[in-house]
Short mmCIF file of C-alpha atoms in Angstrom, two decimals:
data_model
loop_
_atom_site.label_atom_id
_atom_site.label_comp_id
_atom_site.label_asym_id
_atom_site.label_seq_id
_atom_site.Cartn_x
_atom_site.Cartn_y
_atom_site.Cartn_z
CA MET A 219 71.06 57.81 92.30
CA ILE A 220 74.60 58.32 91.09
CA VAL A 221 73.44 61.11 88.77
CA ALA A 222 71.69 62.80 91.68
CA GLU A 223 74.86 62.74 93.78
CA GLU A 224 76.87 64.23 90.93
CA THR A 225 74.25 66.95 90.46
CA VAL A 226 74.47 67.92 94.13
CA LYS A 227 78.26 68.07 93.97
CA GLU A 228 78.17 70.29 90.91
CA ARG A 229 75.37 72.41 92.29
CA TRP A 230 77.37 74.05 95.06
CA LYS A 231 80.75 74.21 93.40
CA ILE A 232 80.74 77.90 92.42
CA LYS A 233 78.99 79.02 95.60
CA SER A 234 81.53 77.18 97.75
CA VAL A 235 84.47 78.82 96.02
CA ARG A 236 82.78 82.20 96.22
CA ARG A 237 82.03 81.78 99.92
CA LEU A 238 85.66 80.86 100.55
CA THR A 239 86.77 83.99 98.70
CA GLN A 240 84.32 86.20 100.60
CA MET A 241 85.35 84.81 103.97
CA SER A 242 89.00 85.28 103.05
CA VAL A 243 88.34 88.98 102.44
CA VAL A 244 86.56 89.28 105.79
CA ALA A 245 89.48 87.50 107.49
CA LEU A 246 91.88 89.90 105.77
CA LEU A 247 89.93 92.93 107.01
CA ILE A 248 90.10 91.54 110.53
CA GLY A 249 93.77 90.66 110.18
CA VAL A 250 94.93 94.06 108.89
CA PRO A 251 94.26 95.87 112.20
CA PHE A 252 96.53 93.41 113.98
CA CYS A 253 99.29 94.36 111.55
CA SER A 254 98.64 98.05 112.15
CA GLN A 255 98.01 98.27 115.88
CA ASN A 256 99.18 101.51 117.36
CA PRO A 257 96.43 102.50 119.82
CA ASP A 258 98.58 104.69 122.07
CA THR A 259 99.80 107.10 119.43
CA TRP A 260 97.10 107.07 116.76
CA SER A 261 94.12 109.39 116.90
CA PRO A 262 90.73 107.60 116.80
CA SER A 263 89.22 110.49 114.86
CA LEU A 264 91.70 109.92 112.04
CA ILE A 265 90.60 106.29 111.74
CA VAL A 266 86.95 107.30 111.49
CA ARG A 267 87.90 109.74 108.71
CA GLY A 268 89.63 106.96 106.76
CA TYR A 269 93.28 107.44 107.68
CA TRP A 270 95.16 104.31 108.62
CA PRO A 271 97.77 103.81 111.37
CA ALA A 272 101.26 103.09 110.15
CA PRO A 273 101.82 99.29 110.23
CA THR A 274 103.88 98.17 113.19
CA ILE A 275 104.15 94.43 112.49
CA PHE A 276 103.82 93.82 108.75
CA ARG A 277 103.58 96.36 105.96
CA ILE A 278 99.94 95.59 105.21
CA THR A 279 97.35 98.37 105.28
CA GLY A 280 93.95 99.29 103.89
CA ASP A 281 90.76 97.52 102.92
CA THR A 282 88.67 96.91 99.79
CA TRP A 283 88.81 100.62 98.90
CA SER A 284 92.59 100.91 98.91
CA PHE A 285 95.00 98.15 99.88
CA ALA A 286 98.77 97.91 100.11
CA ILE A 287 101.34 95.23 100.85
CA GLY A 288 104.66 96.99 101.10
CA ASN A 289 105.08 98.96 97.89
CA PHE A 290 102.40 97.01 96.05
CA HIS A 291 99.17 99.01 95.93
CA LEU A 292 95.65 98.26 94.71
CA MET A 293 92.88 100.84 94.53
CA ASN A 294 89.21 100.69 93.64
CA PRO A 295 88.79 102.55 90.29
CA VAL A 296 85.89 104.51 91.83
CA ALA A 297 88.21 105.69 94.60
CA PHE A 298 90.73 106.91 92.04
CA VAL A 299 88.13 108.89 90.07
CA GLU A 300 86.81 110.48 93.25
CA VAL A 301 90.33 111.43 94.37
CA LEU A 302 90.97 112.86 90.91
CA LEU A 303 87.84 115.01 91.04
CA SER A 304 88.38 116.08 94.64
CA ALA A 305 92.06 116.97 94.32
CA LYS A 306 91.77 118.05 90.67
CA GLU A 307 95.17 116.52 90.15
CA PHE A 308 96.16 113.39 88.24
CA GLN A 309 98.31 111.10 90.36
CA PHE A 310 100.06 108.56 88.17
CA GLY A 311 100.95 106.24 91.07
CA LEU A 312 97.31 105.95 92.10
CA PHE A 313 96.29 105.36 88.49
CA ILE A 314 98.73 102.44 88.22
CA SER A 315 97.24 100.91 91.36
CA THR A 316 93.80 100.79 89.69
CA LEU A 317 94.91 98.85 86.60
CA ILE A 318 94.49 95.35 88.06
CA PRO A 319 91.02 96.00 89.60
CA LEU A 320 90.01 97.82 86.41
CA GLY A 321 91.16 94.93 84.23
CA ILE A 322 89.27 92.41 86.38
CA THR A 323 86.10 94.51 86.13
CA MET A 324 86.34 94.90 82.35
CA ILE A 325 86.81 91.14 81.90
CA PHE A 326 84.54 89.69 84.60
CA GLY A 327 82.10 92.54 85.28
CA ARG A 328 81.30 93.76 88.78
CA VAL A 329 82.48 90.55 90.41
CA PHE A 330 83.77 92.64 93.30
CA CYS A 331 80.17 92.88 94.49
CA SER A 332 79.55 89.12 94.49
CA TRP A 333 83.00 87.69 95.17
CA LEU A 334 84.92 90.24 97.26
CA CYS A 335 82.61 92.78 98.92
CA PRO A 336 82.34 91.96 102.66
CA VAL A 337 79.09 93.91 103.04
CA GLY A 338 77.60 92.17 100.01
CA PHE A 339 78.57 88.88 101.66
CA VAL A 340 76.65 89.80 104.84
CA LEU A 341 73.64 91.08 102.88
CA GLU A 342 73.55 87.87 100.88
CA LEU A 343 73.37 85.89 104.11
CA THR A 344 70.50 88.05 105.37
CA MET A 345 68.38 87.07 102.36
CA ARG A 346 67.46 83.85 104.16
CA VAL A 347 66.53 85.83 107.28
CA ASN A 348 64.30 88.05 105.14
CA SER A 349 62.71 84.96 103.60
CA ILE A 350 61.96 83.41 107.01
CA LEU A 351 60.49 86.63 108.39
CA ARG A 352 58.42 87.07 105.24
CA ARG A 353 56.76 83.68 105.78
CA VAL A 354 55.58 84.73 109.25
CA GLY A 355 54.46 88.17 108.08
CA LEU A 356 57.17 90.25 109.76
CA THR A 357 58.42 91.95 106.60
CA ARG A 358 56.96 94.53 104.27
CA LYS A 359 57.97 94.55 100.63
CA VAL A 360 59.28 97.90 99.45
CA ARG A 361 59.94 98.28 95.74
CA THR A 362 63.02 100.29 94.86
CA GLY A 363 64.16 101.57 91.47
CA ASP A 364 67.71 101.78 90.20
CA TYR A 365 69.16 104.98 91.65
CA ARG A 366 72.81 103.92 91.58
CA TYR A 367 73.82 106.16 88.69
CA PHE A 368 71.99 109.15 90.12
CA VAL A 369 73.78 108.73 93.45
CA LEU A 370 77.07 108.18 91.61
CA VAL A 371 76.79 111.34 89.49
CA LEU A 372 75.64 113.41 92.46
CA SER A 373 78.55 112.15 94.56
CA MET A 374 81.09 112.86 91.83
CA LEU A 375 79.72 116.38 91.30
CA PHE A 376 79.92 116.98 95.02
CA ALA A 377 83.53 115.77 95.02
CA PHE A 378 84.41 118.08 92.14
CA PHE A 379 82.75 121.26 93.40
CA PHE A 380 83.29 120.86 97.15
CA ALA A 381 86.47 118.71 97.20
CA PHE A 382 84.72 116.24 99.50
CA PRO A 383 84.91 112.50 98.68
CA VAL A 384 81.37 111.43 99.57
CA ILE A 385 81.68 107.85 98.33
CA SER A 386 84.97 107.30 100.15
CA VAL A 387 83.32 108.36 103.40
CA LEU A 388 80.03 106.47 102.97
CA ASP A 389 80.96 103.37 100.93
CA PRO A 390 79.77 100.48 103.19
CA PRO A 391 82.74 98.10 102.56
CA HIS A 392 85.13 100.96 103.28
CA VAL A 393 83.11 101.92 106.36
CA LEU A 394 83.27 98.32 107.58
CA GLY A 395 87.04 98.26 107.09
CA ARG A 396 87.42 101.50 109.07
CA GLU A 397 85.15 100.28 111.85
CA LEU A 398 87.11 97.05 112.20
CA ILE A 399 90.44 98.82 112.55
CA TYR A 400 88.81 101.33 114.89
CA PHE A 401 87.47 98.47 117.00
CA PHE A 402 90.70 96.49 117.14
CA THR A 403 92.90 99.50 117.86
CA GLN A 404 90.55 101.52 120.07
CA SER A 405 88.06 98.89 121.35
CA GLN A 406 85.11 100.95 120.12
CA VAL A 407 83.22 101.83 116.96
CA SER A 408 81.99 105.15 115.59
CA LEU A 409 78.30 106.01 115.89
CA ALA A 410 78.10 107.21 112.28
CA GLY A 411 79.70 104.13 110.76
CA ALA A 412 77.83 101.64 112.92
CA SER A 413 74.52 103.43 112.27
CA LEU A 414 75.02 103.38 108.50
CA LEU A 415 75.82 99.67 108.40
CA ALA A 416 72.99 98.81 110.82
CA SER A 417 70.48 100.85 108.79
CA ILE A 418 71.35 99.05 105.56
CA LEU A 419 71.23 95.67 107.31
CA LEU A 420 67.85 96.27 108.95
CA PHE A 421 66.30 97.66 105.77
CA GLU A 422 67.38 94.57 103.86
CA ILE A 423 66.08 92.21 106.55
CA PHE A 424 62.65 93.78 107.01
CA PHE A 425 61.87 95.53 103.74
CA SER A 426 63.80 94.60 100.61
CA SER A 427 66.71 92.16 100.32
CA ARG A 428 69.66 93.22 98.15
CA ALA A 429 68.17 96.70 97.76
CA TRP A 430 71.45 98.45 98.51
CA CYS A 431 73.42 96.58 95.85
CA LYS A 432 70.69 96.75 93.23
CA SER A 433 69.29 100.25 93.80
CA PHE A 434 71.58 102.56 95.76
CA CYS A 435 75.27 101.60 95.77
CA PRO A 436 77.20 104.24 93.75
CA SER A 437 80.38 102.17 93.78
CA GLY A 438 78.53 99.16 92.39
CA GLY A 439 76.91 101.40 89.79
CA ALA A 440 80.28 102.66 88.64
CA LEU A 441 81.67 99.13 88.42
CA SER A 442 78.59 98.17 86.38
CA LEU A 443 79.42 100.88 83.86
CA LEU A 444 83.08 99.90 83.73
CA GLY A 445 82.16 96.26 83.17
CA ILE A 446 79.22 96.80 80.82
CA LYS A 447 81.19 95.24 77.93
CA ARG A 448 82.67 92.48 80.05
CA LEU A 449 83.96 89.35 78.38
CA LEU A 450 82.77 86.73 80.89
CA ARG A 451 79.01 86.26 81.10
CA ILE A 452 76.46 83.58 81.78
CA LYS A 453 74.91 81.69 78.89
CA VAL A 454 71.82 79.48 78.72
CA ASN A 455 71.82 76.58 76.29
CA PRO A 456 68.26 76.52 74.86
CA LYS A 457 68.62 72.84 73.91
CA LYS A 458 69.30 71.87 77.53
CA CYS A 459 66.98 74.36 79.21
CA ILE A 460 63.79 72.66 80.48
CA LYS A 461 62.20 75.99 81.54
CA CYS A 462 61.94 74.98 85.19
CA ARG A 463 62.76 78.60 86.15
CA LYS A 464 64.80 77.53 89.17
CA CYS A 465 67.49 79.92 88.00
CA ASP A 466 65.00 82.81 88.17
CA SER A 467 64.18 82.06 91.80
CA ALA A 468 67.88 81.73 92.67
CA CYS A 469 68.91 85.11 91.22
CA PRO A 470 69.32 87.58 94.13
CA TYR A 471 68.38 90.48 91.84
CA SER A 472 65.33 88.85 90.21
CA LEU A 473 66.90 89.13 86.75
CA SER A 474 65.32 85.94 85.36
CA PRO A 475 68.36 84.31 83.71
CA GLY A 476 65.99 81.85 82.04
CA LYS A 477 65.07 84.59 79.59
CA LEU A 478 68.48 84.17 77.97
CA ALA A 479 67.31 80.83 76.54
CA GLU A 480 64.76 82.79 74.54
CA CYS A 481 67.16 85.62 73.61
CA GLN A 482 65.13 88.13 75.62
CA TYR A 483 66.53 91.33 77.16
CA PHE A 484 68.78 90.76 80.16
CA ASP A 485 70.21 93.55 82.34
CA TRP A 486 73.95 92.85 82.33
CA THR A 487 74.66 95.99 84.38
CA ILE A 488 73.07 94.38 87.44
CA CYS A 489 74.24 90.78 86.99
CA ASP A 490 77.41 90.28 89.04
CA ASN A 491 78.37 86.77 87.86
CA CYS A 492 77.63 85.24 91.27
CA GLY A 493 76.97 81.86 89.65
CA LEU A 494 73.90 80.94 91.73
CA CYS A 495 71.88 80.30 88.58
CA ILE A 496 74.60 77.97 87.32
CA ASP A 497 74.69 76.04 90.59
CA ILE A 498 70.96 75.47 90.79
CA CYS A 499 70.29 74.47 87.17
CA PRO A 500 69.30 70.76 87.27
CA ASN A 501 70.22 70.16 83.64
CA LYS A 502 73.51 72.10 83.50
CA ALA A 503 72.03 74.40 80.88
CA ILE A 504 73.70 77.52 82.30
CA SER A 505 77.41 78.17 82.22
CA TYR A 506 79.98 80.92 82.06
CA TRP A 507 81.19 81.78 78.58
CA CYS A 508 83.59 84.27 77.09
CA LEU A 509 82.01 86.81 74.75
CA LYS A 510 83.70 86.79 71.35
CA ARG A 511 84.58 90.16 69.92
CA LYS A 512 83.70 90.77 66.29
#
């Protein structure tokens, strides 16, 4: 009985920390508009297009795409590349602001998707809704391939030739950040932004859970490429693995982590180090480990 209690405590440790981190990001996105309120003098159309009001309370602006506290700036590496291609000009200040997110991605992989992305957080919660509706026959399974790199390349080419940052305009976490500041400063949301987010949400609920992250997200695809040689990965100890396959059922992307115990192929470009397989393993056979460079 004591062992069982310890197993339960260990089981939800990573998920609890991850949930706390995700909710903190959501709270931050809600809090930023209150630091930047300026509804009387700021044009709503500028907010929809991604321009932020000047902060009137604290010097905090932005969202998960580009964030600043005073003179300290952080920028999504994908945002920097798109700005570079659109403006066709290298901006050293923006490049510096990408170094921390880039370093995190190269060490931990695309953990932004599982630990920080507010839309990913919502879509992860809808997986249970999809599961419940599937049991009563209200969903229809739609298989989707991996189109992330195609969408990424197409978007970058569009940015280069037409100087239009497609990903910056359509990236769901960035859209959510814009809609929140639009709502809290103007008491309304844009039709385009709300429609995009609602479409993704409904598709995931009724057709295929986690389809956006696994099959379509160009930002997630780019982070997968940047973190393809990441140092932190999951590892399965074959001596402890009892082949119960609970980890396979827990993986939101159906990657079958249990295959690692048999040294089979595993798609590291999709795995986002969420830790669900680690939490659910009854024999503690799965853990994070740091890849040693030869």
